[in-house]
Coordinates of C-alpha atoms in Angstrom, one line a residue:
M1 CA 197.1 171.4 -80.6
W2 CA 193.3 172.1 -80.3
K3 CA 191.8 171.9 -76.9
I4 CA 188.2 172.4 -75.7
D5 CA 187.6 175.9 -74.4
P6 CA 184.9 175.3 -71.7
F7 CA 183.6 178.9 -72.0
N8 CA 183.9 180.0 -75.6
Y9 CA 182.7 178.3 -78.7
Q10 CA 185.3 177.3 -81.3
R11 CA 184.8 174.5 -83.7
R12 CA 187.3 171.7 -83.7
P13 CA 189.4 171.7 -86.9
S14 CA 189.0 168.5 -88.8
T15 CA 190.0 167.2 -92.2
E16 CA 187.5 167.2 -95.0
V17 CA 186.2 163.9 -96.2
R18 CA 184.4 163.1 -99.4
I19 CA 181.4 160.7 -99.4
G20 CA 180.2 160.6 -103.0
Q21 CA 179.2 164.1 -103.7
L22 CA 178.9 165.0 -100.0
L23 CA 181.8 166.8 -98.3
M24 CA 182.0 166.4 -94.5
G25 CA 184.3 168.0 -91.9
G26 CA 186.6 171.0 -92.3
T27 CA 184.6 174.1 -92.9
Q28 CA 181.5 172.2 -94.2
P29 CA 178.3 172.6 -92.2
I30 CA 177.4 169.9 -89.7
R31 CA 175.7 167.2 -91.8
I32 CA 172.4 165.5 -90.9
Q33 CA 172.0 161.8 -91.4
S34 CA 169.6 158.9 -90.5
M35 CA 169.1 155.2 -91.0
T36 CA 166.3 153.2 -92.5
N37 CA 164.4 150.6 -90.4
T38 CA 163.1 148.6 -93.2
D39 CA 164.4 145.1 -94.2
T40 CA 167.1 145.9 -96.8
N41 CA 166.0 142.9 -98.8
N42 CA 162.6 144.6 -99.2
I43 CA 163.9 146.8 -102.0
E44 CA 160.7 148.7 -102.7
A45 CA 160.0 149.6 -99.1
S46 CA 163.6 150.5 -98.4
L47 CA 163.8 152.7 -101.5
E48 CA 160.6 154.5 -100.6
Q49 CA 161.8 155.2 -97.0
C50 CA 165.2 156.3 -98.3
I51 CA 163.5 158.9 -100.5
R52 CA 161.3 160.1 -97.7
L53 CA 164.4 160.6 -95.5
I54 CA 166.1 162.5 -98.3
R55 CA 163.1 164.7 -98.8
A56 CA 163.0 165.3 -95.1
G57 CA 166.6 166.6 -95.1
S58 CA 168.8 163.6 -94.5
E59 CA 172.1 164.2 -96.3
L60 CA 173.3 160.6 -96.0
V61 CA 171.2 157.5 -95.5
R62 CA 172.4 154.2 -93.8
F63 CA 171.2 150.7 -94.4
T64 CA 171.8 147.6 -92.4
T65 CA 173.7 144.9 -94.3
Q66 CA 173.9 141.7 -92.3
G67 CA 175.1 139.5 -95.2
N68 CA 175.9 139.3 -98.9
R69 CA 172.2 139.1 -99.8
E70 CA 171.6 142.5 -98.1
A71 CA 174.7 143.9 -99.8
E72 CA 173.3 142.9 -103.2
S73 CA 169.9 144.4 -102.3
L74 CA 171.6 147.6 -101.3
K75 CA 173.3 147.7 -104.7
K76 CA 169.9 147.5 -106.4
I77 CA 168.5 150.2 -104.1
H78 CA 171.5 152.4 -104.8
D79 CA 171.1 152.0 -108.6
L80 CA 167.3 152.7 -108.4
L81 CA 167.9 155.8 -106.4
R82 CA 170.4 157.1 -108.9
D83 CA 167.9 156.3 -111.8
K84 CA 165.4 158.5 -110.0
G85 CA 167.9 161.4 -109.9
Y86 CA 168.9 161.3 -106.3
Q87 CA 172.6 161.6 -105.6
T88 CA 172.4 161.4 -101.8
P89 CA 175.2 159.0 -100.6
L90 CA 174.4 155.7 -99.0
S91 CA 176.2 154.0 -96.2
A92 CA 176.2 150.3 -95.4
D93 CA 176.1 149.2 -91.7
V94 CA 178.2 146.1 -91.2
H95 CA 178.6 144.0 -88.1
F96 CA 180.2 140.6 -87.4
N97 CA 181.2 139.9 -91.1
A98 CA 184.3 141.5 -92.6
N99 CA 183.6 139.8 -95.9
V100 CA 180.3 141.7 -96.3
A101 CA 182.1 145.0 -95.8
D102 CA 184.5 144.0 -98.6
V103 CA 181.6 143.4 -101.0
V104 CA 179.4 146.3 -100.1
A105 CA 182.3 148.8 -100.2
Q106 CA 182.2 148.3 -104.0
Y107 CA 178.6 149.4 -104.2
V108 CA 178.0 152.4 -101.9
E109 CA 179.7 155.6 -101.0
K110 CA 180.4 154.7 -97.3
V111 CA 180.8 151.7 -95.1
R112 CA 180.4 151.6 -91.4
I113 CA 182.3 148.9 -89.5
N114 CA 182.4 148.3 -85.7
P115 CA 185.9 147.5 -84.3
G116 CA 184.2 145.5 -81.6
N117 CA 182.8 142.9 -83.9
Y118 CA 184.7 143.4 -87.1
L119 CA 186.1 139.9 -87.1
G120 CA 182.9 138.3 -85.6
S121 CA 181.4 137.7 -82.3
N122 CA 183.2 137.7 -78.9
R123 CA 183.9 134.3 -77.5
G124 CA 182.2 135.4 -74.3
N125 CA 185.1 134.2 -72.1
I126 CA 186.7 137.3 -70.7
T127 CA 189.5 136.3 -68.4
S128 CA 192.2 138.2 -66.5
D129 CA 195.1 136.3 -68.0
Y130 CA 194.9 137.6 -71.6
S131 CA 198.7 137.7 -72.2
D132 CA 200.6 140.4 -74.1
E133 CA 201.4 137.9 -76.8
E134 CA 197.8 137.0 -77.3
Y135 CA 196.7 140.6 -77.3
K136 CA 199.3 141.5 -79.9
A137 CA 198.5 138.4 -82.0
E138 CA 194.9 139.4 -82.2
Y139 CA 195.8 142.9 -83.2
E140 CA 197.9 141.5 -86.1
R141 CA 195.0 139.4 -87.2
I142 CA 192.8 142.5 -87.2
R143 CA 195.4 144.6 -89.0
K144 CA 195.9 142.0 -91.8
R145 CA 192.2 141.7 -92.4
F146 CA 191.4 145.4 -92.2
K147 CA 194.0 146.3 -94.7
Q148 CA 192.1 144.2 -97.3
L149 CA 189.0 146.4 -96.8
L150 CA 191.1 149.6 -97.0
N151 CA 192.5 148.5 -100.3
I152 CA 189.0 148.0 -101.6
C153 CA 187.8 151.4 -100.3
N154 CA 190.8 153.1 -101.9
K155 CA 190.1 151.5 -105.2
H156 CA 186.4 152.5 -105.2
Q157 CA 186.8 155.8 -103.4
T158 CA 184.6 154.6 -100.6
A159 CA 184.6 156.4 -97.3
L160 CA 184.8 154.5 -94.1
R161 CA 183.1 155.1 -90.7
I162 CA 184.9 153.5 -87.8
G163 CA 181.9 153.3 -85.4
V164 CA 182.8 152.2 -81.9
N165 CA 179.8 151.3 -79.7
H166 CA 180.0 151.0 -75.9
G167 CA 177.7 148.1 -76.1
S168 CA 179.9 145.9 -78.4
L169 CA 183.5 146.3 -77.4
S170 CA 185.6 143.3 -78.3
E171 CA 186.5 140.7 -75.7
R172 CA 190.2 141.7 -76.2
I173 CA 189.6 145.3 -75.4
M174 CA 187.2 144.5 -72.6
N175 CA 189.9 142.3 -71.1
R176 CA 192.5 145.0 -71.1
Y177 CA 190.4 148.2 -70.4
G178 CA 187.0 147.0 -69.2
D179 CA 183.7 148.4 -70.1
T180 CA 185.1 152.0 -70.2
A181 CA 185.4 155.1 -72.3
E182 CA 189.2 154.5 -72.4
G183 CA 188.4 151.1 -73.9
M184 CA 186.3 152.7 -76.6
V185 CA 189.1 155.1 -77.4
E186 CA 191.8 152.5 -77.7
S187 CA 189.5 150.3 -79.9
C188 CA 189.2 153.3 -82.3
M189 CA 192.8 154.3 -82.2
E190 CA 194.0 150.9 -83.3
F191 CA 192.0 151.1 -86.4
L192 CA 193.0 154.7 -87.1
R193 CA 196.7 153.8 -86.9
I194 CA 196.2 151.1 -89.4
C195 CA 194.5 153.6 -91.7
R196 CA 197.5 155.9 -91.4
E197 CA 199.9 153.0 -92.2
E198 CA 197.9 152.3 -95.4
N199 CA 197.7 156.0 -96.3
F200 CA 193.9 155.9 -96.1
H201 CA 192.3 159.2 -94.9
N202 CA 188.7 159.1 -96.0
V203 CA 187.6 158.3 -92.5
V204 CA 184.8 159.4 -90.2
I205 CA 184.6 158.3 -86.5
S206 CA 181.8 157.7 -84.0
M207 CA 181.9 156.9 -80.4
K208 CA 178.4 156.0 -79.2
A209 CA 176.7 154.9 -76.0
S210 CA 173.2 154.9 -74.5
N211 CA 174.7 156.5 -71.3
T212 CA 175.2 160.2 -72.1
L213 CA 178.1 160.5 -69.7
T214 CA 180.0 157.6 -71.3
M215 CA 179.3 159.0 -74.8
I216 CA 180.5 162.5 -73.9
H217 CA 183.6 161.3 -72.0
S218 CA 184.7 158.9 -74.7
V219 CA 184.4 161.5 -77.5
R220 CA 186.3 164.1 -75.5
M221 CA 189.0 161.5 -74.7
L222 CA 189.2 160.4 -78.3
V223 CA 189.7 164.0 -79.5
E224 CA 192.5 164.6 -77.1
R225 CA 194.2 161.3 -78.1
M226 CA 193.8 162.1 -81.8
E227 CA 195.3 165.5 -81.3
A228 CA 198.3 164.0 -79.6
E229 CA 198.8 161.6 -82.5
N230 CA 198.0 164.2 -85.2
F231 CA 194.7 162.7 -86.3
H232 CA 192.0 165.2 -87.3
F233 CA 189.2 163.0 -88.7
P234 CA 185.6 164.3 -88.7
L235 CA 183.3 163.0 -85.9
H236 CA 179.9 161.6 -86.1
L237 CA 177.8 162.2 -83.0
G238 CA 174.9 160.2 -81.6
V239 CA 173.4 158.7 -78.5
T240 CA 172.4 155.1 -79.1
E241 CA 169.2 153.7 -77.8
A242 CA 168.0 157.1 -76.8
G243 CA 164.4 156.0 -76.8
N244 CA 161.4 157.9 -78.1
E245 CA 159.2 160.9 -77.4
E246 CA 160.4 163.3 -74.7
E247 CA 163.0 160.9 -73.3
G248 CA 164.7 160.4 -76.7
R249 CA 164.8 164.1 -77.5
I250 CA 166.2 165.1 -74.2
K251 CA 168.9 162.4 -74.1
S252 CA 170.0 163.3 -77.7
A253 CA 170.0 167.0 -76.8
V254 CA 172.2 166.3 -73.7
G255 CA 174.7 164.1 -75.4
I256 CA 174.9 165.6 -78.9
G257 CA 174.3 169.2 -77.8
T258 CA 177.0 169.2 -75.1
L259 CA 179.6 168.2 -77.6
L260 CA 178.4 170.5 -80.4
S261 CA 178.5 173.3 -77.9
E262 CA 182.2 172.6 -77.4
G263 CA 182.8 172.7 -81.1
I264 CA 183.0 168.9 -81.5
G265 CA 181.1 167.2 -84.3
D266 CA 180.8 167.2 -88.0
T267 CA 177.7 165.1 -88.6
I268 CA 174.9 163.9 -86.3
R269 CA 172.3 161.2 -86.2
V270 CA 169.5 161.5 -83.6
S271 CA 168.4 157.9 -82.8
L272 CA 164.8 157.7 -81.9
S273 CA 162.5 154.6 -81.5
E274 CA 160.1 156.2 -84.0
D275 CA 159.8 156.5 -87.8
P276 CA 163.3 157.6 -88.9
E277 CA 161.8 160.7 -90.6
A278 CA 161.1 162.0 -87.2
E279 CA 164.8 162.2 -86.4
I280 CA 165.5 164.8 -89.1
P281 CA 163.7 167.9 -87.6
V282 CA 165.2 167.1 -84.2
A283 CA 168.7 167.1 -85.6
R284 CA 168.1 170.2 -87.6
K285 CA 166.8 172.1 -84.5
L286 CA 169.8 170.9 -82.4
I287 CA 172.3 172.2 -85.0
S288 CA 170.4 175.5 -85.4
Y289 CA 170.3 176.1 -81.7
I290 CA 174.0 175.6 -81.3
D291 CA 174.7 177.8 -84.4
A292 CA 172.7 180.6 -82.7
K293 CA 175.3 180.7 -79.9
K294 CA 178.3 181.2 -82.1
N295 CA 180.2 184.5 -82.3
H296 CA 179.2 185.4 -78.8
E297 CA 180.8 187.9 -76.6
P298 CA 184.0 186.3 -75.0
I299 CA 183.6 184.8 -71.6
I300 CA 186.7 185.5 -69.5
A301 CA 187.2 182.9 -66.8
E302 CA 189.9 180.7 -65.4
K303 CA 189.4 177.0 -65.8
N304 CA 189.6 174.9 -62.7
F305 CA 192.2 172.3 -63.5
Q306 CA 191.1 169.9 -60.8
H307 CA 187.9 169.4 -62.9
S308 CA 188.3 166.6 -65.4
P309 CA 186.3 166.5 -68.7
F310 CA 186.8 162.8 -68.9
N311 CA 185.2 161.7 -65.6
Y312 CA 182.1 162.6 -63.7
H313 CA 182.6 164.2 -60.3
R314 CA 179.8 166.2 -58.8
R315 CA 181.0 169.6 -57.5
T316 CA 181.5 169.6 -53.7
T317 CA 178.9 171.7 -51.9
H318 CA 177.7 172.0 -48.4
A319 CA 174.0 171.2 -47.7
V320 CA 171.4 173.8 -47.0
E321 CA 168.4 171.7 -45.8
N322 CA 167.9 169.2 -48.7
I323 CA 169.8 171.3 -51.3
G324 CA 173.5 170.5 -52.0
G325 CA 175.8 168.2 -50.2
N326 CA 174.9 164.5 -50.8
N327 CA 171.3 165.3 -51.8
V328 CA 170.1 164.7 -55.3
P329 CA 169.5 167.9 -57.3
V330 CA 166.1 169.5 -56.5
V331 CA 163.5 170.6 -59.0
I332 CA 161.7 174.0 -58.6
A333 CA 158.4 174.3 -60.4
H334 CA 157.2 177.6 -61.7
T335 CA 153.7 177.1 -60.3
K336 CA 152.1 175.1 -57.5
E337 CA 150.1 172.2 -59.0
N338 CA 149.5 168.5 -58.6
F339 CA 152.2 167.1 -60.8
E340 CA 152.8 163.5 -61.8
I341 CA 156.3 163.7 -60.3
T342 CA 156.2 166.0 -57.2
P343 CA 158.8 168.8 -57.4
D344 CA 160.8 169.7 -54.3
Y345 CA 159.9 173.4 -54.4
Y346 CA 157.5 175.9 -56.0
F347 CA 158.0 179.5 -57.1
A348 CA 155.3 182.0 -56.1
E349 CA 155.5 185.8 -56.0
N350 CA 159.2 186.0 -55.8
Q351 CA 159.4 183.4 -53.1
I352 CA 160.2 179.7 -52.9
I353 CA 157.8 177.3 -51.2
N354 CA 158.6 173.7 -50.2
I355 CA 156.2 170.7 -50.2
H356 CA 155.3 171.5 -46.6
N357 CA 154.2 175.0 -47.5
E358 CA 157.1 176.7 -45.8
V359 CA 158.0 180.0 -47.5
F360 CA 161.6 181.1 -48.2
P361 CA 162.7 184.5 -49.5
I362 CA 164.6 185.4 -52.7
F363 CA 167.2 188.2 -52.5
D364 CA 169.3 190.1 -54.9
I365 CA 173.1 190.2 -54.4
D366 CA 172.9 193.9 -53.3
E367 CA 170.7 192.9 -50.4
K368 CA 173.5 191.2 -48.3
E369 CA 172.5 193.0 -45.1
K370 CA 169.0 191.8 -45.4
I371 CA 170.3 188.3 -46.0
I372 CA 172.4 188.3 -42.9
K373 CA 169.6 189.6 -40.7
H374 CA 166.8 187.3 -42.1
S375 CA 165.9 184.3 -39.9
S376 CA 164.9 182.0 -42.7
R377 CA 166.6 178.5 -42.8
I378 CA 167.1 178.9 -46.5
K379 CA 167.8 182.1 -48.2
F380 CA 167.7 182.1 -52.0
L381 CA 170.1 184.5 -53.8
K382 CA 169.7 185.5 -57.4
M383 CA 173.1 185.9 -59.1
S384 CA 174.9 185.8 -62.5
F385 CA 178.5 185.4 -63.4
P386 CA 179.3 189.1 -63.8
E387 CA 178.3 189.6 -60.2
L388 CA 180.8 187.1 -58.9
T389 CA 183.2 189.6 -57.5
K390 CA 185.8 188.9 -54.8
E391 CA 183.6 190.6 -52.3
N392 CA 180.6 188.5 -53.2
V393 CA 182.6 185.3 -53.2
H394 CA 183.8 186.1 -49.7
F395 CA 180.2 186.7 -48.7
L396 CA 179.1 183.3 -50.2
K397 CA 181.9 181.5 -48.4
N398 CA 180.7 182.9 -45.1
T399 CA 177.0 182.4 -45.3
A400 CA 176.0 178.8 -44.6
D401 CA 172.3 179.1 -45.2
T402 CA 172.3 180.7 -48.7
V403 CA 171.5 179.0 -52.0
V404 CA 172.4 180.7 -55.3
I405 CA 169.8 180.8 -58.1
L406 CA 172.2 181.1 -61.1
E407 CA 170.8 183.2 -63.9
S408 CA 172.4 184.3 -67.2
H409 CA 171.4 186.6 -70.0
H410 CA 174.5 185.9 -72.1
K411 CA 174.1 184.8 -75.7
N412 CA 175.8 181.5 -74.7
A413 CA 174.1 181.3 -71.3
P414 CA 175.2 177.8 -70.2
A415 CA 178.8 178.5 -71.0
E416 CA 178.7 181.6 -68.8
Q417 CA 177.1 179.6 -66.1
K418 CA 179.9 177.0 -66.4
A419 CA 182.3 179.9 -65.9
F420 CA 180.5 180.7 -62.6
F421 CA 181.0 177.1 -61.4
H422 CA 184.7 177.0 -62.3
S423 CA 185.2 180.3 -60.5
L424 CA 183.5 179.0 -57.4
M425 CA 185.7 175.9 -57.4
N426 CA 188.8 178.0 -57.9
A427 CA 187.8 180.1 -54.8
G428 CA 187.1 177.0 -52.7
C429 CA 183.4 178.1 -52.4
T430 CA 181.0 175.3 -51.7
V431 CA 177.7 177.2 -51.8
P432 CA 174.9 175.1 -53.4
V433 CA 173.7 176.4 -56.8
I434 CA 170.4 176.0 -58.5
V435 CA 170.6 176.6 -62.3
T436 CA 167.8 178.5 -64.0
Q437 CA 167.0 179.3 -67.6
S438 CA 164.0 181.1 -69.2
Y439 CA 162.5 180.4 -72.6
K440 CA 159.6 181.6 -74.8
E441 CA 158.5 178.3 -76.4
N442 CA 155.1 177.1 -77.6
I443 CA 156.3 173.8 -79.1
E444 CA 157.2 171.1 -76.6
E445 CA 159.9 169.5 -78.8
D446 CA 161.7 172.9 -79.1
L447 CA 161.8 173.2 -75.3
E448 CA 162.9 169.6 -74.8
I449 CA 165.8 170.3 -77.2
K450 CA 166.9 173.7 -76.0
A451 CA 166.6 173.0 -72.3
G452 CA 168.2 169.6 -72.8
V453 CA 171.3 171.3 -74.3
D454 CA 171.5 174.2 -71.8
F455 CA 170.9 172.4 -68.6
G456 CA 172.4 169.1 -69.8
M457 CA 175.9 170.5 -70.5
L458 CA 176.1 171.7 -66.9
F459 CA 174.7 168.6 -65.1
V460 CA 176.9 166.2 -67.1
E461 CA 179.8 168.1 -65.5
G462 CA 178.5 167.6 -62.0
F463 CA 177.5 171.3 -61.8
G464 CA 174.1 172.2 -60.3
D465 CA 172.3 171.3 -57.1
G466 CA 168.9 172.0 -58.6
I467 CA 167.0 173.0 -61.7
F468 CA 164.5 175.8 -62.2
L469 CA 163.0 175.7 -65.7
K470 CA 161.0 178.7 -66.7
N471 CA 159.0 179.3 -69.9
E472 CA 156.7 182.2 -71.0
G473 CA 155.1 180.2 -73.8
T474 CA 151.9 178.1 -73.8
I475 CA 153.5 174.8 -72.8
P476 CA 151.7 173.4 -69.7
S477 CA 153.5 173.4 -66.3
E478 CA 153.2 169.6 -66.1
K479 CA 155.4 169.4 -69.2
L480 CA 158.0 171.8 -67.8
N481 CA 158.2 169.7 -64.7
S482 CA 158.5 166.5 -66.7
I483 CA 161.3 168.0 -68.8
A484 CA 163.2 169.2 -65.7
F485 CA 163.1 165.7 -64.2
G486 CA 163.9 164.2 -67.6
I487 CA 167.1 166.3 -67.9
L488 CA 168.3 165.2 -64.5
Q489 CA 167.6 161.6 -65.5
A490 CA 169.3 161.9 -68.9
T491 CA 172.4 163.3 -67.1
R492 CA 172.3 160.5 -64.4
A493 CA 172.0 163.2 -61.8
R494 CA 168.6 162.0 -60.4
I495 CA 166.6 158.9 -61.4
S496 CA 162.9 159.6 -60.8
K497 CA 161.2 157.8 -63.7
T498 CA 161.3 154.4 -65.3
E499 CA 164.1 154.6 -67.8
F500 CA 163.7 152.9 -71.2
I501 CA 166.8 152.3 -73.2
S502 CA 165.4 151.5 -76.6
C503 CA 167.1 151.4 -80.0
P504 CA 165.9 153.2 -83.1
G505 CA 165.4 150.1 -85.0
C506 CA 166.9 149.0 -88.4
G507 CA 166.7 146.2 -90.8
R508 CA 168.0 143.8 -88.1
T509 CA 165.1 144.5 -85.8
M510 CA 163.2 141.3 -85.0
F511 CA 159.9 142.9 -84.0
D512 CA 157.7 145.9 -84.4
L513 CA 159.8 148.2 -82.2
Q514 CA 157.5 151.1 -81.8
T515 CA 154.5 148.9 -80.9
V516 CA 156.6 146.9 -78.4
V517 CA 158.1 150.1 -76.8
S518 CA 154.6 151.5 -76.4
R519 CA 153.3 148.3 -74.8
I520 CA 156.1 148.0 -72.4
K521 CA 155.9 151.7 -71.4
S522 CA 152.2 151.4 -70.9
K523 CA 152.6 148.5 -68.4
T524 CA 155.8 149.6 -66.6
S525 CA 156.0 153.4 -66.6
H526 CA 154.9 153.4 -62.9
L527 CA 158.1 151.5 -61.8
K528 CA 160.0 154.6 -60.8
G529 CA 163.8 154.3 -61.1
L530 CA 163.8 151.0 -62.9
K531 CA 165.8 150.7 -66.1
I532 CA 164.4 148.6 -68.9
G533 CA 166.3 147.9 -72.2
I534 CA 164.3 147.2 -75.4
M535 CA 166.6 146.1 -78.2
G536 CA 165.6 145.1 -81.7
C537 CA 168.5 142.7 -82.0
I538 CA 171.6 141.5 -80.3
V539 CA 174.2 143.7 -82.0
N540 CA 174.4 146.3 -79.2
G541 CA 171.8 144.6 -77.0
I542 CA 173.7 143.2 -74.0
G543 CA 176.3 146.0 -73.9
E544 CA 174.0 149.0 -74.2
M545 CA 171.9 147.4 -71.5
A546 CA 174.9 147.1 -69.3
D547 CA 173.3 149.2 -66.5
A548 CA 169.7 148.2 -67.3
D549 CA 167.8 146.2 -64.7
Y550 CA 165.9 144.2 -67.3
G551 CA 166.3 143.6 -71.0
Y552 CA 163.9 142.7 -73.9
V553 CA 166.0 141.7 -76.9
G554 CA 165.0 140.4 -80.3
A555 CA 166.4 136.9 -80.7
G556 CA 164.9 136.0 -84.1
R557 CA 161.8 136.7 -86.2
G558 CA 159.0 136.6 -83.7
K559 CA 161.3 135.5 -80.9
V560 CA 162.5 137.4 -77.8
S561 CA 165.1 136.8 -75.1
L562 CA 164.8 138.3 -71.7
Y563 CA 167.7 139.5 -69.5
K564 CA 168.3 140.3 -65.9
K565 CA 171.2 142.7 -66.0
K566 CA 173.6 141.1 -68.6
I567 CA 172.3 137.5 -67.9
C568 CA 169.9 135.9 -70.3
V569 CA 167.3 134.2 -68.2
E570 CA 164.9 133.0 -70.9
K571 CA 165.5 132.5 -74.6
N572 CA 163.3 132.5 -77.7
I573 CA 160.0 133.4 -76.2
P574 CA 157.2 133.9 -78.7
E575 CA 156.8 137.6 -79.3
E576 CA 153.1 137.6 -78.3
E577 CA 154.0 136.3 -74.8
A578 CA 157.2 138.3 -74.2
V579 CA 155.8 141.4 -72.6
E580 CA 153.9 139.4 -70.0
K581 CA 156.9 137.2 -69.4
L582 CA 158.9 140.4 -68.8
I583 CA 156.4 141.5 -66.2
E584 CA 156.6 138.1 -64.6
L585 CA 160.4 138.4 -64.5
I586 CA 160.2 141.8 -62.8
K587 CA 157.7 140.4 -60.2
I588 CA 159.8 137.3 -59.5
N589 CA 162.8 139.6 -58.7
G590 CA 160.7 141.7 -56.3
D591 CA 160.9 144.9 -58.4
W592 CA 157.2 145.1 -59.3
T593 CA 154.7 147.4 -57.6
E594 CA 151.1 147.7 -58.7
P595 CA 150.2 150.9 -60.5
I596 CA 148.1 153.4 -58.5
S597 CA 144.7 153.7 -60.2

């Protein structure tokens, strides 16, 4: 039975699936895919965008198919693509309408269904008295209807993606499991068991959420459950509603990169609220960066078995001033400047300076006598995992004013740093630890991706009381500071900016998503800590905005509905009025502050 090794890379064994001429899973490379954001019924525009995606490197292209009209349009697109000599497989994205899945499964190489809405919309009446009989009866209704689709897929050699979204779990699952990773896993497993009953194995699975922690936990939990029941289907990874620009890249690097680093994942889609072609280079860089860590020198460490990979628990530490304990993770900037978000400390000439210009020394581990004698309230100590001897652990456990700056020069540096944290927990050592990584990047996107992976896979585990991002390239210090705070926000370790939960857009999107996201960001980015969901349609809207403070959701062509939390407060607002109405809603609820000019 395969299990995640937290310290050493080993790819999860999965079965090989055929999607047209594309093989996925097994020993195949990790495949890159994307989705069009055109209206599927606009055949010319959809075909052109599909070709651009293929030329950019997308190995599979997905289209939204809301109804039979879209299914027939997709058939025409498929035929035209083949006439032009392109053999890239196409996937149909189906929600709410099992009949459409039956039709389009005859036309394309792959169909994605969502267990949460396979048989239609939720009734919206979640109660606590959903009886076992009702629960089982609904399952039998799903089972009977799903078998019909599997028969069609078998006949036409069509692959199937069972795509579970945190934002659209069924009323039945929500009633039994709540809005949880466990609910996502059970929703998937039900459909997998039916596939096994029908001897259908051409299946790919995805577990997606806009919350990186929920996404990571649900995928890990699913892998363990599948292993226990002898399922080995390939996995599609993605963070839904990741957003755009820096935020979208960092969230994707944190969520997808953490799992790829653990050997989990056979295909990825980076969901950005940008032109879909922009997703491909990000995906390629993510995969390449993980590949570079393979075949590393083994990291020998003992896992702490109190630490769960399925739940977030921040490592217990004692506080040294504002570092550790119940304090949010701090940010150390590499230079002292006027930043948009003020870091907690600055580095200068091998010293750490706080915002009050107090200076604190940095020591090496062989300077223990100096550390003991020094009168500073905070003593920073550079260390790496190989230096964590019994003697040094004893020293750390008996020095209450020391903060470790954790370095690593290992090929798989974050995995070695993870071993450091597990070792501290095994020893009962509560010293606070600031994680540092050094890069040599000149392209901002490259640094967003690499730092997002390396720091992200630690902070999602609750490891780290601070972040110290260093770079020897030409990227400005302001950008480094923004990335550091962005990683903490993406891992939910520290909220310091307005968070925008925006979908990538597709043929269901009811407005110009990129323009709207840009307009809302320009007017609300100063509202630090507020979460605003911007959704093109209702498919995942309410659910993926579960922890958003406000929501802006496409309700129809040119129409928008506004939400406070999960409650719709105003429906069908004309699009040209909706952004101002959103601002009015924020003001009415007392969450608005005027921007500082």
